[in-house]
Amino acid sequence: MTIDAGLYDFQGLNEKIRAEQGDLTIEHCLGHRFIGAGDAGRTITIHGTPGNALGCYLNGATLVVKANAQDQAGDTMNDGKIIIHGDAGDAIGYAMRGGEIYVEGSAGYRAGIHMKAYKDKKPVVVIGSKAGSFLGEYQAGGIIIVLGIGCTDEEVYGRFCGTGMHGGKIFVRAKELRRVLPEQVHAEEADAAALAEIEPYLQAYSQYFDKSLPDDGKKFFVFTPNSKNPYKKMYAMN
């Protein structure tokens, strides 16, 4: 089933999507918000640029975007996959609690903010190039991976990476860590066990976008919270 998004506003498009069963292809998408909200059990392929909150509350569906995506893709998603063949805007994976997001290119500010994990739910965000400031802000669980393809070590993550982080892991691929991290974030080169943990997601990225990591001398570093009270110095005088 193919739907021409150009015939609808965002509300009409989402009503049409909910009314149809099975896999869908959406053509001429231009800023339509909330596509795939709460959806499960099918694949929706989107040609064009979806608007904010793509796949919010996603519950098992796969969303494939053949262009860029705007802000808050995967907002509070519970399960499923979002695969973006381009760049993503700010706050992808906001409060994400399950499923996987793959971005071929770069992501904006606050990727993975408030990500969390519970029991068998472990959200994963993979960003192919670079991420903006406040990556993993207040992260409570899950995995964020930034591959650094085509960018410098200074660019791979922005300022204030891991601010307020109290769970989960951030993996960054670079030759050296060039930016200062908050005091509550511990950084070290990823060991064999850590690399084995992310290998399935690296393989998935390669499969989805038909590209491999370049042989450019970069290695993976892993960031984890190193304090039981990451907010102490942020909100207390002493």
PDB file of C-alpha atoms in Angstrom:
ATOM      1  CA  MET A   1       0.000   0.000   0.000  1.00  0.00           C
ATOM      2  CA  THR A   2       1.355   3.421  -0.987  1.00  0.00           C
ATOM      3  CA  ILE A   3       0.117   6.695   0.504  1.00  0.00           C
ATOM      4  CA  ASP A   4       0.793  10.108  -1.037  1.00  0.00           C
ATOM      5  CA  ALA A   5       1.508  12.319   1.973  1.00  0.00           C
ATOM      6  CA  GLY A   6       1.174  15.377  -0.235  1.00  0.00           C
ATOM      7  CA  LEU A   7      -2.603  14.895  -0.170  1.00  0.00           C
ATOM      8  CA  TYR A   8      -2.836  15.241   3.617  1.00  0.00           C
ATOM      9  CA  ASP A   9      -1.900  17.443   6.541  1.00  0.00           C
ATOM     10  CA  PHE A  10      -0.132  15.635   9.383  1.00  0.00           C
ATOM     11  CA  GLN A  11      -3.358  14.711  11.164  1.00  0.00           C
ATOM     12  CA  GLY A  12      -5.009  13.369   8.038  1.00  0.00           C
ATOM     13  CA  LEU A  13      -1.908  11.375   7.121  1.00  0.00           C
ATOM     14  CA  ASN A  14      -1.764   9.708  10.525  1.00  0.00           C
ATOM     15  CA  GLU A  15      -5.453   8.848  10.382  1.00  0.00           C
ATOM     16  CA  LYS A  16      -4.850   7.239   6.983  1.00  0.00           C
ATOM     17  CA  ILE A  17      -1.847   5.280   8.296  1.00  0.00           C
ATOM     18  CA  ARG A  18      -3.844   3.955  11.256  1.00  0.00           C
ATOM     19  CA  ALA A  19      -6.715   2.942   8.989  1.00  0.00           C
ATOM     20  CA  GLU A  20      -4.507   0.735   6.792  1.00  0.00           C
ATOM     21  CA  GLN A  21      -3.190  -2.722   7.642  1.00  0.00           C
ATOM     22  CA  GLY A  22       0.164  -4.223   6.745  1.00  0.00           C
ATOM     23  CA  ASP A  23       3.328  -2.656   5.402  1.00  0.00           C
ATOM     24  CA  LEU A  24       3.143   0.853   3.963  1.00  0.00           C
ATOM     25  CA  THR A  25       5.144   3.152   1.700  1.00  0.00           C
ATOM     26  CA  ILE A  26       4.687   6.891   2.149  1.00  0.00           C
ATOM     27  CA  GLU A  27       5.629   9.191  -0.732  1.00  0.00           C
ATOM     28  CA  HIS A  28       6.191  12.970  -0.791  1.00  0.00           C
ATOM     29  CA  CYS A  29       6.548  13.321   2.965  1.00  0.00           C
ATOM     30  CA  LEU A  30       7.353  16.897   3.974  1.00  0.00           C
ATOM     31  CA  GLY A  31       7.406  17.633   7.693  1.00  0.00           C
ATOM     32  CA  HIS A  32       4.415  15.475   8.641  1.00  0.00           C
ATOM     33  CA  ARG A  33       4.632  14.874  12.391  1.00  0.00           C
ATOM     34  CA  PHE A  34       4.032  11.797  14.565  1.00  0.00           C
ATOM     35  CA  ILE A  35       4.316   9.223  11.768  1.00  0.00           C
ATOM     36  CA  GLY A  36       4.214   5.698  13.198  1.00  0.00           C
ATOM     37  CA  ALA A  37       3.204   6.821  16.690  1.00  0.00           C
ATOM     38  CA  GLY A  38       2.621   3.711  18.802  1.00  0.00           C
ATOM     39  CA  ASP A  39       2.743   1.455  15.746  1.00  0.00           C
ATOM     40  CA  ALA A  40       3.662  -2.240  15.882  1.00  0.00           C
ATOM     41  CA  GLY A  41       4.069  -5.292  13.701  1.00  0.00           C
ATOM     42  CA  ARG A  42       4.812  -3.774  10.282  1.00  0.00           C
ATOM     43  CA  THR A  43       7.296  -1.776   8.207  1.00  0.00           C
ATOM     44  CA  ILE A  44       6.634   1.796   7.084  1.00  0.00           C
ATOM     45  CA  THR A  45       9.004   3.162   4.437  1.00  0.00           C
ATOM     46  CA  ILE A  46       9.054   6.948   4.145  1.00  0.00           C
ATOM     47  CA  HIS A  47      10.265   8.875   1.086  1.00  0.00           C
ATOM     48  CA  GLY A  48      10.884  12.484   2.020  1.00  0.00           C
ATOM     49  CA  THR A  49      11.529  14.171   5.343  1.00  0.00           C
ATOM     50  CA  PRO A  50       9.182  13.334   8.234  1.00  0.00           C
ATOM     51  CA  GLY A  51       8.527  15.969  10.887  1.00  0.00           C
ATOM     52  CA  ASN A  52       9.019  15.915  14.634  1.00  0.00           C
ATOM     53  CA  ALA A  53       8.340  12.893  16.852  1.00  0.00           C
ATOM     54  CA  LEU A  54       8.700  10.263  14.151  1.00  0.00           C
ATOM     55  CA  GLY A  55       7.952   6.903  15.796  1.00  0.00           C
ATOM     56  CA  CYS A  56       7.033   8.358  19.165  1.00  0.00           C
ATOM     57  CA  TYR A  57       5.877   5.555  21.493  1.00  0.00           C
ATOM     58  CA  LEU A  58       6.814   3.078  18.741  1.00  0.00           C
ATOM     59  CA  ASN A  59       5.896  -0.408  19.932  1.00  0.00           C
ATOM     60  CA  GLY A  60       7.542  -2.817  17.520  1.00  0.00           C
ATOM     61  CA  ALA A  61       7.177  -1.454  13.992  1.00  0.00           C
ATOM     62  CA  THR A  62      10.129  -0.681  11.717  1.00  0.00           C
ATOM     63  CA  LEU A  63      10.301   2.812  10.207  1.00  0.00           C
ATOM     64  CA  VAL A  64      12.691   3.333   7.289  1.00  0.00           C
ATOM     65  CA  VAL A  65      13.349   6.945   6.272  1.00  0.00           C
ATOM     66  CA  LYS A  66      14.925   7.485   2.847  1.00  0.00           C
ATOM     67  CA  ALA A  67      16.048  11.031   3.711  1.00  0.00           C
ATOM     68  CA  ASN A  68      16.710  13.165   6.789  1.00  0.00           C
ATOM     69  CA  ALA A  69      14.491  13.225   9.890  1.00  0.00           C
ATOM     70  CA  GLN A  70      13.628  16.159  12.122  1.00  0.00           C
ATOM     71  CA  ASP A  71      13.637  16.439  15.931  1.00  0.00           C
ATOM     72  CA  GLN A  72      12.669  13.841  18.544  1.00  0.00           C
ATOM     73  CA  ALA A  73      12.616  10.741  16.348  1.00  0.00           C
ATOM     74  CA  GLY A  74      11.905   7.790  18.639  1.00  0.00           C
ATOM     75  CA  ASP A  75      10.509   9.936  21.463  1.00  0.00           C
ATOM     76  CA  THR A  76       9.653   7.497  24.299  1.00  0.00           C
ATOM     77  CA  MET A  77       9.739   4.532  21.912  1.00  0.00           C
ATOM     78  CA  ASN A  78       9.270   1.146  23.526  1.00  0.00           C
ATOM     79  CA  ASP A  79      10.298  -1.323  20.825  1.00  0.00           C
ATOM     80  CA  GLY A  80      11.011  -1.592  17.106  1.00  0.00           C
ATOM     81  CA  LYS A  81      13.508   0.101  14.806  1.00  0.00           C
ATOM     82  CA  ILE A  82      13.949   3.490  13.152  1.00  0.00           C
ATOM     83  CA  ILE A  83      16.443   3.524  10.270  1.00  0.00           C
ATOM     84  CA  ILE A  84      17.298   6.972   8.902  1.00  0.00           C
ATOM     85  CA  HIS A  85      19.191   7.193   5.586  1.00  0.00           C
ATOM     86  CA  GLY A  86      20.458  10.699   6.266  1.00  0.00           C
ATOM     87  CA  ASP A  87      20.859  13.026   9.244  1.00  0.00           C
ATOM     88  CA  ALA A  88      18.600  13.454  12.285  1.00  0.00           C
ATOM     89  CA  GLY A  89      17.647  16.561  14.224  1.00  0.00           C
ATOM     90  CA  ASP A  90      17.767  17.236  17.955  1.00  0.00           C
ATOM     91  CA  ALA A  91      16.745  14.937  20.810  1.00  0.00           C
ATOM     92  CA  ILE A  92      16.510  11.658  18.925  1.00  0.00           C
ATOM     93  CA  GLY A  93      15.684   8.836  21.316  1.00  0.00           C
ATOM     94  CA  TYR A  94      14.296  11.240  23.925  1.00  0.00           C
ATOM     95  CA  ALA A  95      13.252   9.144  26.964  1.00  0.00           C
ATOM     96  CA  MET A  96      13.677   6.060  24.779  1.00  0.00           C
ATOM     97  CA  ARG A  97      13.079   2.842  26.719  1.00  0.00           C
ATOM     98  CA  GLY A  98      13.507   0.098  24.112  1.00  0.00           C
ATOM     99  CA  GLY A  99      14.208  -0.607  20.458  1.00  0.00           C
ATOM    100  CA  GLU A 100      16.940   0.641  18.150  1.00  0.00           C
ATOM    101  CA  ILE A 101      17.575   3.829  16.157  1.00  0.00           C
ATOM    102  CA  TYR A 102      20.149   3.945  13.353  1.00  0.00           C
ATOM    103  CA  VAL A 103      21.213   7.257  11.778  1.00  0.00           C
ATOM    104  CA  GLU A 104      23.450   7.006   8.739  1.00  0.00           C
ATOM    105  CA  GLY A 105      24.853  10.525   9.161  1.00  0.00           C
ATOM    106  CA  SER A 106      24.861  13.008  12.035  1.00  0.00           C
ATOM    107  CA  ALA A 107      22.490  13.850  14.890  1.00  0.00           C
ATOM    108  CA  GLY A 108      21.800  17.194  16.539  1.00  0.00           C
ATOM    109  CA  TYR A 109      21.777  18.222  20.181  1.00  0.00           C
ATOM    110  CA  ARG A 110      20.642  16.073  23.099  1.00  0.00           C
ATOM    111  CA  ALA A 111      20.612  12.702  21.362  1.00  0.00           C
ATOM    112  CA  GLY A 112      19.642   9.997  23.853  1.00  0.00           C
ATOM    113  CA  ILE A 113      18.529  12.422  26.579  1.00  0.00           C
ATOM    114  CA  HIS A 114      16.821  10.543  29.435  1.00  0.00           C
ATOM    115  CA  MET A 115      17.300   7.139  27.798  1.00  0.00           C
ATOM    116  CA  LYS A 116      16.502   4.351  30.229  1.00  0.00           C
ATOM    117  CA  ALA A 117      16.533   0.545  30.453  1.00  0.00           C
ATOM    118  CA  TYR A 118      14.403  -1.930  32.371  1.00  0.00           C
ATOM    119  CA  LYS A 119      14.811  -5.713  32.605  1.00  0.00           C
ATOM    120  CA  ASP A 120      15.048  -7.000  29.004  1.00  0.00           C
ATOM    121  CA  LYS A 121      14.491  -3.557  27.481  1.00  0.00           C
ATOM    122  CA  LYS A 122      17.770  -1.958  26.387  1.00  0.00           C
ATOM    123  CA  PRO A 123      17.468   0.937  23.920  1.00  0.00           C
ATOM    124  CA  VAL A 124      20.234   1.532  21.397  1.00  0.00           C
ATOM    125  CA  VAL A 125      21.059   4.607  19.291  1.00  0.00           C
ATOM    126  CA  VAL A 126      23.736   4.342  16.582  1.00  0.00           C
ATOM    127  CA  ILE A 127      24.921   7.570  14.926  1.00  0.00           C
ATOM    128  CA  GLY A 128      27.170   7.207  11.897  1.00  0.00           C
ATOM    129  CA  SER A 129      29.043  10.493  11.916  1.00  0.00           C
ATOM    130  CA  LYS A 130      28.857  13.034  14.763  1.00  0.00           C
ATOM    131  CA  ALA A 131      26.511  14.124  17.542  1.00  0.00           C
ATOM    132  CA  GLY A 132      25.840  17.598  18.908  1.00  0.00           C
ATOM    133  CA  SER A 133      26.200  18.888  22.456  1.00  0.00           C
ATOM    134  CA  PHE A 134      24.545  17.252  25.480  1.00  0.00           C
ATOM    135  CA  LEU A 135      24.815  13.758  24.006  1.00  0.00           C
ATOM    136  CA  GLY A 136      23.421  11.284  26.560  1.00  0.00           C
ATOM    137  CA  GLU A 137      22.245  14.013  28.916  1.00  0.00           C
ATOM    138  CA  TYR A 138      20.740  12.425  32.065  1.00  0.00           C
ATOM    139  CA  GLN A 139      21.145   8.999  30.472  1.00  0.00           C
ATOM    140  CA  ALA A 140      19.882   6.268  32.803  1.00  0.00           C
ATOM    141  CA  GLY A 141      20.346   3.191  30.636  1.00  0.00           C
ATOM    142  CA  GLY A 142      20.858   1.783  27.167  1.00  0.00           C
ATOM    143  CA  ILE A 143      23.669   2.265  24.679  1.00  0.00           C
ATOM    144  CA  ILE A 144      24.613   5.203  22.457  1.00  0.00           C
ATOM    145  CA  ILE A 145      27.226   4.605  19.742  1.00  0.00           C
ATOM    146  CA  VAL A 146      28.818   7.424  17.719  1.00  0.00           C
ATOM    147  CA  LEU A 147      30.954   6.113  14.878  1.00  0.00           C
ATOM    148  CA  GLY A 148      32.741   9.303  13.865  1.00  0.00           C
ATOM    149  CA  ILE A 149      32.700   8.512  10.142  1.00  0.00           C
ATOM    150  CA  GLY A 150      33.944  11.469   8.113  1.00  0.00           C
ATOM    151  CA  CYS A 151      34.497  13.827  11.046  1.00  0.00           C
ATOM    152  CA  THR A 152      37.393  14.934  13.219  1.00  0.00           C
ATOM    153  CA  ASP A 153      37.952  13.942  16.826  1.00  0.00           C
ATOM    154  CA  GLU A 154      36.930  17.458  17.893  1.00  0.00           C
ATOM    155  CA  GLU A 155      33.605  17.069  16.072  1.00  0.00           C
ATOM    156  CA  VAL A 156      32.556  13.531  17.000  1.00  0.00           C
ATOM    157  CA  TYR A 157      30.658  14.704  20.102  1.00  0.00           C
ATOM    158  CA  GLY A 158      29.880  18.222  21.279  1.00  0.00           C
ATOM    159  CA  ARG A 159      30.057  19.996  24.619  1.00  0.00           C
ATOM    160  CA  PHE A 160      28.656  18.635  27.889  1.00  0.00           C
ATOM    161  CA  CYS A 161      28.515  15.015  26.737  1.00  0.00           C
ATOM    162  CA  GLY A 162      27.000  12.828  29.484  1.00  0.00           C
ATOM    163  CA  THR A 163      25.886  15.708  31.722  1.00  0.00           C
ATOM    164  CA  GLY A 164      23.827  14.186  34.542  1.00  0.00           C
ATOM    165  CA  MET A 165      24.525  10.663  33.259  1.00  0.00           C
ATOM    166  CA  HIS A 166      23.746   8.002  35.861  1.00  0.00           C
ATOM    167  CA  GLY A 167      23.384   4.796  33.836  1.00  0.00           C
ATOM    168  CA  GLY A 168      23.997   3.213  30.472  1.00  0.00           C
ATOM    169  CA  LYS A 169      26.998   3.548  28.179  1.00  0.00           C
ATOM    170  CA  ILE A 170      28.185   5.878  25.427  1.00  0.00           C
ATOM    171  CA  PHE A 171      30.629   4.521  22.859  1.00  0.00           C
ATOM    172  CA  VAL A 172      32.613   7.022  20.793  1.00  0.00           C
ATOM    173  CA  ARG A 173      34.948   6.140  17.932  1.00  0.00           C
ATOM    174  CA  ALA A 174      37.952   8.466  17.624  1.00  0.00           C
ATOM    175  CA  LYS A 175      41.728   8.512  17.592  1.00  0.00           C
ATOM    176  CA  GLU A 176      41.802  10.596  20.779  1.00  0.00           C
ATOM    177  CA  LEU A 177      39.263  12.225  23.061  1.00  0.00           C
ATOM    178  CA  ARG A 178      39.557  15.940  22.407  1.00  0.00           C
ATOM    179  CA  ARG A 179      36.681  17.374  24.438  1.00  0.00           C
ATOM    180  CA  VAL A 180      36.470  17.651  28.221  1.00  0.00           C
ATOM    181  CA  LEU A 181      33.805  15.461  29.830  1.00  0.00           C
ATOM    182  CA  PRO A 182      31.775  16.259  32.977  1.00  0.00           C
ATOM    183  CA  GLU A 183      33.330  15.053  36.226  1.00  0.00           C
ATOM    184  CA  GLN A 184      30.698  12.356  36.710  1.00  0.00           C
ATOM    185  CA  VAL A 185      31.625  10.654  33.410  1.00  0.00           C
ATOM    186  CA  HIS A 186      34.389   8.041  33.318  1.00  0.00           C
ATOM    187  CA  ALA A 187      36.090   7.401  29.952  1.00  0.00           C
ATOM    188  CA  GLU A 188      38.365   4.549  28.920  1.00  0.00           C
ATOM    189  CA  GLU A 189      39.292   2.654  25.797  1.00  0.00           C
ATOM    190  CA  ALA A 190      36.777  -0.103  25.125  1.00  0.00           C
ATOM    191  CA  ASP A 191      38.067  -3.566  25.949  1.00  0.00           C
ATOM    192  CA  ALA A 192      37.220  -6.820  24.149  1.00  0.00           C
ATOM    193  CA  ALA A 193      34.084  -7.418  26.211  1.00  0.00           C
ATOM    194  CA  ALA A 194      32.771  -3.922  25.513  1.00  0.00           C
ATOM    195  CA  LEU A 195      33.465  -4.276  21.797  1.00  0.00           C
ATOM    196  CA  ALA A 196      31.655  -7.620  21.733  1.00  0.00           C
ATOM    197  CA  GLU A 197      28.639  -5.927  23.325  1.00  0.00           C
ATOM    198  CA  ILE A 198      28.269  -3.435  20.473  1.00  0.00           C
ATOM    199  CA  GLU A 199      29.321  -5.688  17.588  1.00  0.00           C
ATOM    200  CA  PRO A 200      25.727  -6.707  16.642  1.00  0.00           C
ATOM    201  CA  TYR A 201      24.756  -3.047  16.313  1.00  0.00           C
ATOM    202  CA  LEU A 202      27.821  -2.253  14.201  1.00  0.00           C
ATOM    203  CA  GLN A 203      26.922  -5.118  11.897  1.00  0.00           C
ATOM    204  CA  ALA A 204      23.344  -3.876  11.661  1.00  0.00           C
ATOM    205  CA  TYR A 205      24.540  -0.367  10.770  1.00  0.00           C
ATOM    206  CA  SER A 206      26.749  -1.805   8.037  1.00  0.00           C
ATOM    207  CA  GLN A 207      23.882  -3.893   6.686  1.00  0.00           C
ATOM    208  CA  TYR A 208      21.269  -1.122   6.695  1.00  0.00           C
ATOM    209  CA  PHE A 209      23.466   1.487   5.009  1.00  0.00           C
ATOM    210  CA  ASP A 210      25.752  -0.785   2.989  1.00  0.00           C
ATOM    211  CA  LYS A 211      28.926   0.691   4.450  1.00  0.00           C
ATOM    212  CA  SER A 212      31.719  -0.508   6.698  1.00  0.00           C
ATOM    213  CA  LEU A 213      33.812   1.386   9.219  1.00  0.00           C
ATOM    214  CA  PRO A 214      36.769   2.974   7.447  1.00  0.00           C
ATOM    215  CA  ASP A 215      40.309   1.874   8.229  1.00  0.00           C
ATOM    216  CA  ASP A 216      41.290   5.268   9.640  1.00  0.00           C
ATOM    217  CA  GLY A 217      43.096   4.404  12.860  1.00  0.00           C
ATOM    218  CA  LYS A 218      40.193   5.282  15.130  1.00  0.00           C
ATOM    219  CA  LYS A 219      39.275   3.171  18.163  1.00  0.00           C
ATOM    220  CA  PHE A 220      36.313   2.970  20.510  1.00  0.00           C
ATOM    221  CA  PHE A 221      36.120   4.685  23.882  1.00  0.00           C
ATOM    222  CA  VAL A 222      33.354   3.948  26.358  1.00  0.00           C
ATOM    223  CA  PHE A 223      31.834   6.511  28.731  1.00  0.00           C
ATOM    224  CA  THR A 224      30.086   5.419  31.914  1.00  0.00           C
ATOM    225  CA  PRO A 225      28.914   7.269  35.048  1.00  0.00           C
ATOM    226  CA  ASN A 226      31.527   7.209  37.800  1.00  0.00           C
ATOM    227  CA  SER A 227      29.519   8.690  40.666  1.00  0.00           C
ATOM    228  CA  LYS A 228      26.633   7.426  42.773  1.00  0.00           C
ATOM    229  CA  ASN A 229      25.466  11.024  43.090  1.00  0.00           C
ATOM    230  CA  PRO A 230      25.985  12.691  39.687  1.00  0.00           C
ATOM    231  CA  TYR A 231      23.829  15.701  40.603  1.00  0.00           C
ATOM    232  CA  LYS A 232      25.652  16.695  43.800  1.00  0.00           C
ATOM    233  CA  LYS A 233      27.882  19.368  42.289  1.00  0.00           C
ATOM    234  CA  MET A 234      25.197  20.559  39.915  1.00  0.00           C
ATOM    235  CA  TYR A 235      22.531  21.341  42.478  1.00  0.00           C
ATOM    236  CA  ALA A 236      24.332  21.755  45.798  1.00  0.00           C
ATOM    237  CA  MET A 237      26.647  24.467  47.106  1.00  0.00           C
ATOM    238  CA  ASN A 238      29.031  21.961  48.664  1.00  0.00           C
TER     239      ASN A 238
END
